Tab-separated table of C-alpha atoms in Angstrom:
chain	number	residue	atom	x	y	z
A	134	UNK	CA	-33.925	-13.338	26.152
A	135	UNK	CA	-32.861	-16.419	27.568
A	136	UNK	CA	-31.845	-14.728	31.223
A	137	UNK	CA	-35.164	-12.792	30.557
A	138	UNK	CA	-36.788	-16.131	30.403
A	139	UNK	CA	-35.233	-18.161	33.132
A	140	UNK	CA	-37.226	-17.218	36.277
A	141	UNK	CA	-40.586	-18.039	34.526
A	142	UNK	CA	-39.522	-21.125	33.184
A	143	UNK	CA	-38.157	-22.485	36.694
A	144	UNK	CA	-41.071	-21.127	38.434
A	145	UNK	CA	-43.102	-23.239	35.725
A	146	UNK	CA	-40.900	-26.335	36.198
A	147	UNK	CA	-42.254	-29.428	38.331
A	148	UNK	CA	-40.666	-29.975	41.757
A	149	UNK	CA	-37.469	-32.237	41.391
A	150	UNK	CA	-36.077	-33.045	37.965
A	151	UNK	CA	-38.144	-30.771	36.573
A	152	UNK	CA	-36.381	-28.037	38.246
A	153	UNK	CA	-33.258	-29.599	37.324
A	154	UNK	CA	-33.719	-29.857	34.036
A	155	UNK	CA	-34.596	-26.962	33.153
A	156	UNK	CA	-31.796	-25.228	35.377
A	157	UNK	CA	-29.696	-27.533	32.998
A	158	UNK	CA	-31.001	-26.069	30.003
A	159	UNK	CA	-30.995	-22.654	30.871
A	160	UNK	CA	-27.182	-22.605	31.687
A	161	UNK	CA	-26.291	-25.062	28.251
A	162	UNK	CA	-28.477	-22.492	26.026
A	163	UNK	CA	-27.147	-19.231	27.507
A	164	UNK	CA	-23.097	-20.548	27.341
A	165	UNK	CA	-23.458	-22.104	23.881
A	166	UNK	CA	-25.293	-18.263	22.608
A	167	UNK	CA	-22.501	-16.573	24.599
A	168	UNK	CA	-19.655	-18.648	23.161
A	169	UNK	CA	-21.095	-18.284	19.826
A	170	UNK	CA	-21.550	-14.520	20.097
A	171	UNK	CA	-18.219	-13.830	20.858
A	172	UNK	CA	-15.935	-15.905	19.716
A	173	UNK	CA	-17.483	-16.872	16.527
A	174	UNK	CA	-14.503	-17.203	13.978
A	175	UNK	CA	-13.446	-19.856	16.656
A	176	UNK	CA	-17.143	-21.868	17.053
A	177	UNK	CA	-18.513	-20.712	13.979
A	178	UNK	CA	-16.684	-23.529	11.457
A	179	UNK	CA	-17.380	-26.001	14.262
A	180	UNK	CA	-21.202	-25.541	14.207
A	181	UNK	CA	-20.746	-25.434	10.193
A	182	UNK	CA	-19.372	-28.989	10.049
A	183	UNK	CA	-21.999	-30.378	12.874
A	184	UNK	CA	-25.268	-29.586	12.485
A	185	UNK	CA	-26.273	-31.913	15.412
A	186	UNK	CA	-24.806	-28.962	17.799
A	187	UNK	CA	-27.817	-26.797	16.753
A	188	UNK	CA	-29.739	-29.561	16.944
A	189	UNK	CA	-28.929	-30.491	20.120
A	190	UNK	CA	-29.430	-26.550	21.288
A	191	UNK	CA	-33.182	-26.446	19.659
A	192	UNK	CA	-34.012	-29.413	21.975
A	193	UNK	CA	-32.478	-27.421	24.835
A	194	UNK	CA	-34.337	-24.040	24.188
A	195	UNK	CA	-37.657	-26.350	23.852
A	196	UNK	CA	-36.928	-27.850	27.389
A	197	UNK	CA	-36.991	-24.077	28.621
A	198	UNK	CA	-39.890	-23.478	25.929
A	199	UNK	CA	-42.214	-25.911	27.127
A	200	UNK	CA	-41.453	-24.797	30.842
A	201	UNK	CA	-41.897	-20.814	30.384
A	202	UNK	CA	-44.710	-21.492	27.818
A	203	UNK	CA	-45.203	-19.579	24.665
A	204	UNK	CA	-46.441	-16.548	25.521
A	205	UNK	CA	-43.189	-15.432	26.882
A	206	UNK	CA	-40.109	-13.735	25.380
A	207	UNK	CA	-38.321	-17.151	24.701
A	208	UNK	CA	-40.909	-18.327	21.860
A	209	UNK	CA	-39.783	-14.817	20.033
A	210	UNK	CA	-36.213	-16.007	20.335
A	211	UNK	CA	-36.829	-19.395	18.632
A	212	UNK	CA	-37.545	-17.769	14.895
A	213	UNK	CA	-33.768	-16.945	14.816
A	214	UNK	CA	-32.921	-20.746	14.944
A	215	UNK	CA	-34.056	-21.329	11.444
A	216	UNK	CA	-32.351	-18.205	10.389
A	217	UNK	CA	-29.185	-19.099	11.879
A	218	UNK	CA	-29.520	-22.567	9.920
A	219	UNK	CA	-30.633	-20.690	6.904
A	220	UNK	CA	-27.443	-18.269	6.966
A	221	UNK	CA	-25.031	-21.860	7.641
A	222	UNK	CA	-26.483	-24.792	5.727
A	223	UNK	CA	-28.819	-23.010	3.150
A	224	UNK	CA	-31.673	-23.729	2.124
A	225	UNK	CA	-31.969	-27.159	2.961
A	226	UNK	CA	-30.848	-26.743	6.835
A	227	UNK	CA	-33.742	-23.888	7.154
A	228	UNK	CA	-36.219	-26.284	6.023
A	229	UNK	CA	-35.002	-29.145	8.236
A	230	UNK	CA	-34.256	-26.388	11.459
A	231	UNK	CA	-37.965	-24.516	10.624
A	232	UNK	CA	-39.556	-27.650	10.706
A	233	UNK	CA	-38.162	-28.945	13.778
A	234	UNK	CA	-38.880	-25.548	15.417
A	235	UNK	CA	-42.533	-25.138	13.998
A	236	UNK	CA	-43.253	-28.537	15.338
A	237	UNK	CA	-41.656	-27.957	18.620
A	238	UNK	CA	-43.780	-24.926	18.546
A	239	UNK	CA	-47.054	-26.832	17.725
A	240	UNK	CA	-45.957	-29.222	20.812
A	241	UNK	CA	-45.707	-26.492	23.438
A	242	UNK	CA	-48.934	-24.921	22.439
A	243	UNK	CA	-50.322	-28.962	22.686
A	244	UNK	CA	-49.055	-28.865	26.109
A	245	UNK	CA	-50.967	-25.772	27.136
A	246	UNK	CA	-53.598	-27.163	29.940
A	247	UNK	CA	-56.305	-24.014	29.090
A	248	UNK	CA	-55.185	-22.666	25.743
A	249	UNK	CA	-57.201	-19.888	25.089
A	250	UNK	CA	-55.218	-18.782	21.520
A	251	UNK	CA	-57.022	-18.695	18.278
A	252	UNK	CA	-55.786	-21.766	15.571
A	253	UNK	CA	-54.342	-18.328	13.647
A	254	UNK	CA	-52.589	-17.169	16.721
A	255	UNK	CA	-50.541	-20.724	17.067
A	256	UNK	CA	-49.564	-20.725	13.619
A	257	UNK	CA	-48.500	-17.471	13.545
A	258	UNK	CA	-43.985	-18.623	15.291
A	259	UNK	CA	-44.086	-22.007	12.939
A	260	UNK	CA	-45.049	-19.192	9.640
A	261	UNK	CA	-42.263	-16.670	11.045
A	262	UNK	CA	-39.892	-20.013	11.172
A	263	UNK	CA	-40.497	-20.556	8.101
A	264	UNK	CA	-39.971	-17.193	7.044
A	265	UNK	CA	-36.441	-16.960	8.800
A	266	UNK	CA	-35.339	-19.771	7.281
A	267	UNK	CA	-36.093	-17.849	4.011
A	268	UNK	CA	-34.412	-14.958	4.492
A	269	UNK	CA	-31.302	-16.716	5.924
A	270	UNK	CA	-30.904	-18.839	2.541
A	271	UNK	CA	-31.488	-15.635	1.078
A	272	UNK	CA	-28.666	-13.744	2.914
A	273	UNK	CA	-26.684	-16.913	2.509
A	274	UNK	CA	-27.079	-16.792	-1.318
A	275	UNK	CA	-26.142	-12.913	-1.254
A	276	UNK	CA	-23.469	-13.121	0.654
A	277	UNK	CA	-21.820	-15.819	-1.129
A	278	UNK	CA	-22.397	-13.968	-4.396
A	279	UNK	CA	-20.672	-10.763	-2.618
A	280	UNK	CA	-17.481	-12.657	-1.183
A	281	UNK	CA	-16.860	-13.682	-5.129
A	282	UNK	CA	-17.195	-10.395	-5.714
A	283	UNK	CA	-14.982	-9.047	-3.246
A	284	UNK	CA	-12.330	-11.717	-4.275
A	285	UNK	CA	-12.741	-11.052	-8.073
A	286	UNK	CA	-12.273	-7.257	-7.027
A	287	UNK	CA	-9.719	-8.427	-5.046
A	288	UNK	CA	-7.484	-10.325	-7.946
A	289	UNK	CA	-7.821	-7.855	-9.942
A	290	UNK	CA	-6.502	-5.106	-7.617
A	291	UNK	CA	-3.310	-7.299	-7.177
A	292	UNK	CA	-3.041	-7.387	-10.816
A	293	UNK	CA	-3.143	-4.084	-11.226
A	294	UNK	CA	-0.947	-3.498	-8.160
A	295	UNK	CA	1.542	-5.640	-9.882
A	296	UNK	CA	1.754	-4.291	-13.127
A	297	UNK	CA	1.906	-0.727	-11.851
A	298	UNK	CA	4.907	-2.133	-9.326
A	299	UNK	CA	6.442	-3.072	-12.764
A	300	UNK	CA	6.012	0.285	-14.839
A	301	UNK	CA	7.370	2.095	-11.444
A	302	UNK	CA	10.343	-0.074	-11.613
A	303	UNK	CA	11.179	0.089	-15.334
A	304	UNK	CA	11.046	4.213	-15.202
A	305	UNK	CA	13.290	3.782	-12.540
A	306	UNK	CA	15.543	1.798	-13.987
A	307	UNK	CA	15.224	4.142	-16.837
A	308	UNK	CA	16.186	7.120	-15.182
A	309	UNK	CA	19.027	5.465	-13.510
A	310	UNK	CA	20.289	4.079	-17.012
A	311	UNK	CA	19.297	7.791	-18.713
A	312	UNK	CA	21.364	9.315	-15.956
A	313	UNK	CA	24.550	7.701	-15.487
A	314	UNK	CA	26.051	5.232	-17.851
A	315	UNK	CA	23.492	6.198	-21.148
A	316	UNK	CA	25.452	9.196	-21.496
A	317	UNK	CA	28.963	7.683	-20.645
A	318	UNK	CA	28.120	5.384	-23.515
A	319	UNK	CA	26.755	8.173	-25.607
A	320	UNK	CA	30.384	9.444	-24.812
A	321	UNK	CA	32.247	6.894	-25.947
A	322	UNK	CA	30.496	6.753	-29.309
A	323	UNK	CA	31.412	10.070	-29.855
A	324	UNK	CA	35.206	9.370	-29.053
A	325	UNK	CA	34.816	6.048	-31.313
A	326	UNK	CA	33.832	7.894	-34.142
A	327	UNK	CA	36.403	10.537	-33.266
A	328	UNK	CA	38.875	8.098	-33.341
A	329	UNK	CA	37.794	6.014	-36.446
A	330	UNK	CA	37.940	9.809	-38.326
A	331	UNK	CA	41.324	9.953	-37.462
A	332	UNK	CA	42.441	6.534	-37.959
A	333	UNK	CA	40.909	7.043	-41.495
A	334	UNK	CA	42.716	10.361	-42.751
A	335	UNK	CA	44.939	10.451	-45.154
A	336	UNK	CA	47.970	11.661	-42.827
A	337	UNK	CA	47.118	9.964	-39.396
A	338	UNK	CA	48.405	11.924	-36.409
A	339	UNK	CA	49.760	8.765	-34.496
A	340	UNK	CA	49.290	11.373	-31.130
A	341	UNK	CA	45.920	12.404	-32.408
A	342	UNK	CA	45.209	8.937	-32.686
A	343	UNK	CA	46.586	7.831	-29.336
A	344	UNK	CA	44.808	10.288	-27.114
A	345	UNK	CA	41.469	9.801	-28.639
A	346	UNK	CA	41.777	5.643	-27.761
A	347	UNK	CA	42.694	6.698	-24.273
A	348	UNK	CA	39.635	8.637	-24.318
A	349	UNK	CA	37.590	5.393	-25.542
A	350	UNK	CA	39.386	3.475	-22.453
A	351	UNK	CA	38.489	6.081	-20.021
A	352	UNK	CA	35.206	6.394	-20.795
A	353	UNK	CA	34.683	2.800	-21.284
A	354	UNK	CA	36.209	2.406	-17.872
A	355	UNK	CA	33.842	5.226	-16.833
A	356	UNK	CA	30.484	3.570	-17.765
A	357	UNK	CA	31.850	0.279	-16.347
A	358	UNK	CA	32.170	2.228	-12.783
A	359	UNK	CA	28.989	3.838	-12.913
A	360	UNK	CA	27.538	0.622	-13.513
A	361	UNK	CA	29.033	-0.993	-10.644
A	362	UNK	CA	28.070	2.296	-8.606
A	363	UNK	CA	24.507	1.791	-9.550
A	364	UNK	CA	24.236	-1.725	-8.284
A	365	UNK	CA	26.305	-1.297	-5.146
A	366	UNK	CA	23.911	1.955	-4.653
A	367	UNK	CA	20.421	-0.300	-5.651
A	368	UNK	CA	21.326	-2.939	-3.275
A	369	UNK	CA	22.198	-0.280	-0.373
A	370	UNK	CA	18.962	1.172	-0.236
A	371	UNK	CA	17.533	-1.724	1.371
A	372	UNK	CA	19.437	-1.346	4.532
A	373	UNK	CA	17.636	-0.564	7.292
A	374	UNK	CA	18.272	1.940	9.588
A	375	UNK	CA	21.732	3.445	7.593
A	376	UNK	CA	21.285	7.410	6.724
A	377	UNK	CA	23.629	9.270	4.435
A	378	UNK	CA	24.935	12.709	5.302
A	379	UNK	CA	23.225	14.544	1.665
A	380	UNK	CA	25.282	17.828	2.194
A	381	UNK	CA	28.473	16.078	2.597
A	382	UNK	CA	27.681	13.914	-0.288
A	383	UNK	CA	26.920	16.539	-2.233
A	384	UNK	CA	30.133	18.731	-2.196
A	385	UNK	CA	31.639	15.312	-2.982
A	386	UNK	CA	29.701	14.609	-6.128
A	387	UNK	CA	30.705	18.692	-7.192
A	388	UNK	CA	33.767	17.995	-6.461
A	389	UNK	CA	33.989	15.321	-8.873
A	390	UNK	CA	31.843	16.831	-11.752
A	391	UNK	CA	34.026	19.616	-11.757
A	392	UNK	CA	37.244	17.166	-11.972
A	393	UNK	CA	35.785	15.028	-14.850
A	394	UNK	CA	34.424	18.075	-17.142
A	395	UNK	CA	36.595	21.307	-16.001
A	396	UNK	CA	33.256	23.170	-15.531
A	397	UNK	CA	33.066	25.927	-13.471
A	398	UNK	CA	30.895	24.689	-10.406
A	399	UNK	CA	30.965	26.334	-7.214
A	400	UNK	CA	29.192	24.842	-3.775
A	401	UNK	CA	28.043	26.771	-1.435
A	402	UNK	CA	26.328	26.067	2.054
A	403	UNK	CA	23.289	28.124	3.167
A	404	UNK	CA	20.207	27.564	5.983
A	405	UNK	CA	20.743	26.697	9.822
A	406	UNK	CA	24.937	25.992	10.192
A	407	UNK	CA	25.352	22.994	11.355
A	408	UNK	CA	21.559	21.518	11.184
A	409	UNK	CA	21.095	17.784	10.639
A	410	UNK	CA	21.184	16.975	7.288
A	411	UNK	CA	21.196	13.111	7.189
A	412	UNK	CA	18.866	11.586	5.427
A	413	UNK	CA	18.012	7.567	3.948
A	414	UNK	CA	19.791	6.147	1.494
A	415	UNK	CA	17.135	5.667	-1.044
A	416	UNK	CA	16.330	9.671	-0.777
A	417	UNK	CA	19.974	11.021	-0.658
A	418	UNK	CA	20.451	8.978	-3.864
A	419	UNK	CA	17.208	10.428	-5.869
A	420	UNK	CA	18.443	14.410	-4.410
A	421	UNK	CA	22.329	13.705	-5.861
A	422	UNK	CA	20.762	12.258	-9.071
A	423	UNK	CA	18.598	15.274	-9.528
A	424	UNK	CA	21.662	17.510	-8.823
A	425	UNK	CA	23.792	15.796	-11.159
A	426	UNK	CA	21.751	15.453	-14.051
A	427	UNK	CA	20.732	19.251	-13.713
A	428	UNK	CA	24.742	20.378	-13.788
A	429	UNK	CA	25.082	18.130	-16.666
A	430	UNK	CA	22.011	20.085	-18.233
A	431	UNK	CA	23.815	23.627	-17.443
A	432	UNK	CA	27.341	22.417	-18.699
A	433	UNK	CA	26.457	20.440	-22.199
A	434	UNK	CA	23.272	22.042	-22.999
A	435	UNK	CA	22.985	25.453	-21.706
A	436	UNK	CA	26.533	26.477	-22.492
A	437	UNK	CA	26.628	28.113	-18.998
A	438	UNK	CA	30.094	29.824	-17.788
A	439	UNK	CA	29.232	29.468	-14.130
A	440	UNK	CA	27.037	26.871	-12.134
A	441	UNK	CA	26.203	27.610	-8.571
A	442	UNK	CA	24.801	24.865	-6.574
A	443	UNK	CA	23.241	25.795	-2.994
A	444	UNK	CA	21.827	23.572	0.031
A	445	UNK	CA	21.110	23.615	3.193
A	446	UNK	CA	18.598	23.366	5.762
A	447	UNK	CA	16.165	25.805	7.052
A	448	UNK	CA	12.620	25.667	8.857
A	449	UNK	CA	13.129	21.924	8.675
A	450	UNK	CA	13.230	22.121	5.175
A	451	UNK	CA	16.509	20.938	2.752
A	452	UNK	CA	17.086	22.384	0.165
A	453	UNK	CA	19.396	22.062	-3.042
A	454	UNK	CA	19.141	24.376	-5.996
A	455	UNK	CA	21.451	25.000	-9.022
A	456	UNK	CA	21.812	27.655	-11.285
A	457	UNK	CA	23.302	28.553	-14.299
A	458	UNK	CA	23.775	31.299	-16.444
A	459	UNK	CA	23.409	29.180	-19.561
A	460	UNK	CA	20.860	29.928	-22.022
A	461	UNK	CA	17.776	28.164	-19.728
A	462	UNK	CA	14.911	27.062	-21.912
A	463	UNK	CA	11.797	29.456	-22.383
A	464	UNK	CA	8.322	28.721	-21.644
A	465	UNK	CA	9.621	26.726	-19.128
A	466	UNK	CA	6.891	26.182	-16.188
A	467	UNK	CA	7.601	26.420	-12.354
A	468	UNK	CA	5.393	23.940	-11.494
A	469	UNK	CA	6.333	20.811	-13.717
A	470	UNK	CA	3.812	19.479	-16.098
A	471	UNK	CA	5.092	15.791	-16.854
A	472	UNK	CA	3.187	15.426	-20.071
A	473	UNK	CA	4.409	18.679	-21.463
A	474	UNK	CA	8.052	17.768	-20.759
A	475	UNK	CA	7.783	14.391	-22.259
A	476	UNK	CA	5.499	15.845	-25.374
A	477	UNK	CA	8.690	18.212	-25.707
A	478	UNK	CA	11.206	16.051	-25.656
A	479	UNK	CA	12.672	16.812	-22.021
A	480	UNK	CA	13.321	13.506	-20.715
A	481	UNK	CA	15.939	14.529	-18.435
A	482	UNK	CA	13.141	16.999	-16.767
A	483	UNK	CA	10.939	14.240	-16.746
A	484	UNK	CA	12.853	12.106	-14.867
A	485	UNK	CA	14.052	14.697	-12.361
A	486	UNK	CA	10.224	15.341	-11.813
A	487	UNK	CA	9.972	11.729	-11.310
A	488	UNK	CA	12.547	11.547	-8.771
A	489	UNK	CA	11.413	14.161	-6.531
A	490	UNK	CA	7.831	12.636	-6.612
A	491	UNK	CA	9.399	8.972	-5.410
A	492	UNK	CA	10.486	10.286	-2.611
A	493	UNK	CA	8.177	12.845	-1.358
A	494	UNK	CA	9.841	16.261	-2.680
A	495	UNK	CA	8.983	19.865	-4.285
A	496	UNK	CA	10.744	20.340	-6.911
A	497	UNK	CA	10.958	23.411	-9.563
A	498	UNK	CA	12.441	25.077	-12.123
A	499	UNK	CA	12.591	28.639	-12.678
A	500	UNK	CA	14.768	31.229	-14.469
A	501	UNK	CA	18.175	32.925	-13.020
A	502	UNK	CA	19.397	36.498	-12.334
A	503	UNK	CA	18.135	38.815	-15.058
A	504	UNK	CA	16.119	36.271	-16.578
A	505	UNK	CA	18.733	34.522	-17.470
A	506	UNK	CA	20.075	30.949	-17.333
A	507	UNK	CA	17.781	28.368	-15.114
A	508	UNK	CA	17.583	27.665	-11.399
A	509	UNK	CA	16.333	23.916	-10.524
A	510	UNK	CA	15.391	24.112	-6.708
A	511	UNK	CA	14.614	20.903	-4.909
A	512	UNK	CA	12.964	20.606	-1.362
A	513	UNK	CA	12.023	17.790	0.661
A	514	UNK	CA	10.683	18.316	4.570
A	515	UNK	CA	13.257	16.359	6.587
A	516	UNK	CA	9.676	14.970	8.994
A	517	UNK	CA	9.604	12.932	6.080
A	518	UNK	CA	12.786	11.167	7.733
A	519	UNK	CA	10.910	9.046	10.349
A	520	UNK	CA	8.442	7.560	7.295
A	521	UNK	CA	11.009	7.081	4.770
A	522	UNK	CA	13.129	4.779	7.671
A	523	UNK	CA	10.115	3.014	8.964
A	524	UNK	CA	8.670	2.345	5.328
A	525	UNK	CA	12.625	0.851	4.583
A	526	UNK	CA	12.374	-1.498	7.751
């Protein structure tokens, strides 16, 4: 409005100074509205802590004002000077702006040689000033009112953010705990006792006795390891950019299950050959703790003779199942329903559930050959690879 403007209020201007002037003002109101239009984070606090630059631009766009007269575009413009002053100083800088812009208003129509306008007609730009500054100590008061909102809404997000960062990390630190040295401990209970029995009898085997505290000292031993193991593998998944090899890691950790409890496991690779099977840290270790905890299931619970565990990769897909041909457990669902594992007493379900969810994978369990025993299948899409690493760095 202001470019829109210009040529009338030059044409209007008196020869000399007068030209001047207003050539002045027209290139110090258009810069300071540019400036301010686009780079307002930057001006915007400025013009908040001195109101004399608005003032000072008011008594510019009245030099043009009085020049173009105001019948023209320009007089139009002026009502959003009170509503800028409303929307930055409330509602005491719209009264002070809309009264310096009514009266400069009041002025130009003074300075009209022939005015020909009705007394209703010139009030009608100082009543819209005064209306602007209104609504801008209006908007003010609303948006204030809505940024303590947003902040309150805020707060309590991060709260909430927090506290579910904290159940996350306890059920993972439960799982971890369930999985590895809660049961070695469990163990060694069971060998105490064993060995207190015997220590206790009437004719103590000396032997009897002997091989049963060796058993307490392995185990012991045992859960001290796996604690270490957990830590070293905790700390480890925050390295960026390191993948593990799951399929080679895997036929190590069946490798040693079948050492340490004499089950019969067998491994087996399946899929695409040679396809690339590496995979972060932080995922290998959730797919070997799922594996592990469901050959535990098949050897102490299930009573199974023979545990097969499969992987491989194919369609871009790993997968790692194990079955057994154990008793399995009926009215067990494909599809995992958390709630009805925990409500049943499953924990070790629940947190292989858990597990595959952390990190993005299908997991499910299903009956064997026959209908017997169980088969726990696990899947994860190896696109996910490129996430997982980014989300680690």
């Amino acid at each position: 409005m202001i470019a829109v403007a210009a040529p009338s209020a030059l044409l209007n201007a008196g020869p000399g100074w007068g030209v001047r002037l207003v050539g002045i003002a027209v290139v110090v109101t258009f810069m300071v509205s540019y400036a301010l239009f686009r780079d307002w984070e930057r001006f915007g606090p400025l013009l908040l802590r001195h109101p004399t630059l608005l003032a000072a631009d008011t008594l510019f766009g009245a030099l043009l004002l009085v020049s173009a007269g105001p019948d023209t575009t320009l007089a139009y413009v002026s009502v959003c000077t009170p509503l800028l002053a409303g929307l930055i100083y409330g509602w005491r800088g719209a009264a002070v702006f809309a009264s310096l812009q009514g009266v400069i208003l009041l002025l130009v129509h003074a300075t009209l040689d022939n005015p020909h306008t009705e007394p209703a007609e010139t009030l009608i730009l100082p009543g819209l000033c005064v209306i602007a500054g209104a609504v801008g100590s209006s908007l003010r008061k609303l948006m204030l009112h809505l940024g303590e909102a947003t902040r309150a809404l805020a707060a309590v997000r991060a709260r909430l953010a927090v506290t579910e960062a904290v159940d996350a990390e306890r059920a993972r630190l439960a799982r971890e705990m369930h999985d590895s040295v809660a049961k070695t401990l469990h163990g060694v209970a069971l060998a105490a006792d064993g060995l207190a029995c015997s220590a206790g009898a009437a004719r103590m085997d000396p032997t009897l006795v002997k091989r049963q505290a060796e058993l307490v000292a392995r185990s012991a031993r045992r859960a001290a390891a796996e604690s270490r193991e957990l830590l070293a593998d905790l700390r480890r998944e925050g390295e960026p950019g390191r993948e593990v090899d799951v399929l080679a890691e895997l036929a190590c950790a069946v490798r040693a299950f079948r050492a340490r409890c004499g089950a019969p496991v067998t491994y087996s690779r399946t899929g695409e050959g040679d396809g690339p099977s590496s995979v972060p840290p932080a995922v290998a270790r959730q797919l070997l703790s799922i594996i592990e905890e469901a050959m535990e299931n098949a050897h102490r619970h299930a009573g199974a003779a023979r545990v097969d565990v499969r992987a491989g990769v194919r369609g871009g897909v790993l997968t790692v199942g194990v079955r057994d041909d154990g008793t399995g457990l009926p009215g067990l669902p494909a599809a995992p329903d958390l709630d009805r594992l925990r409500r049943s007493g499953h924990f070790g379900l629940v947190g292989m559930a858990e597990r595959a969810a952390s990190v993005g994978a299908r997991i499910s369990f299903e009956r064997g050959e026959r209908g017997r025993g169980t088969e726990v299948r696990v899947e994860w899409p190896l696109a996910l690879r490129r996430t997982e690493t980014a989300h680690d760095r």
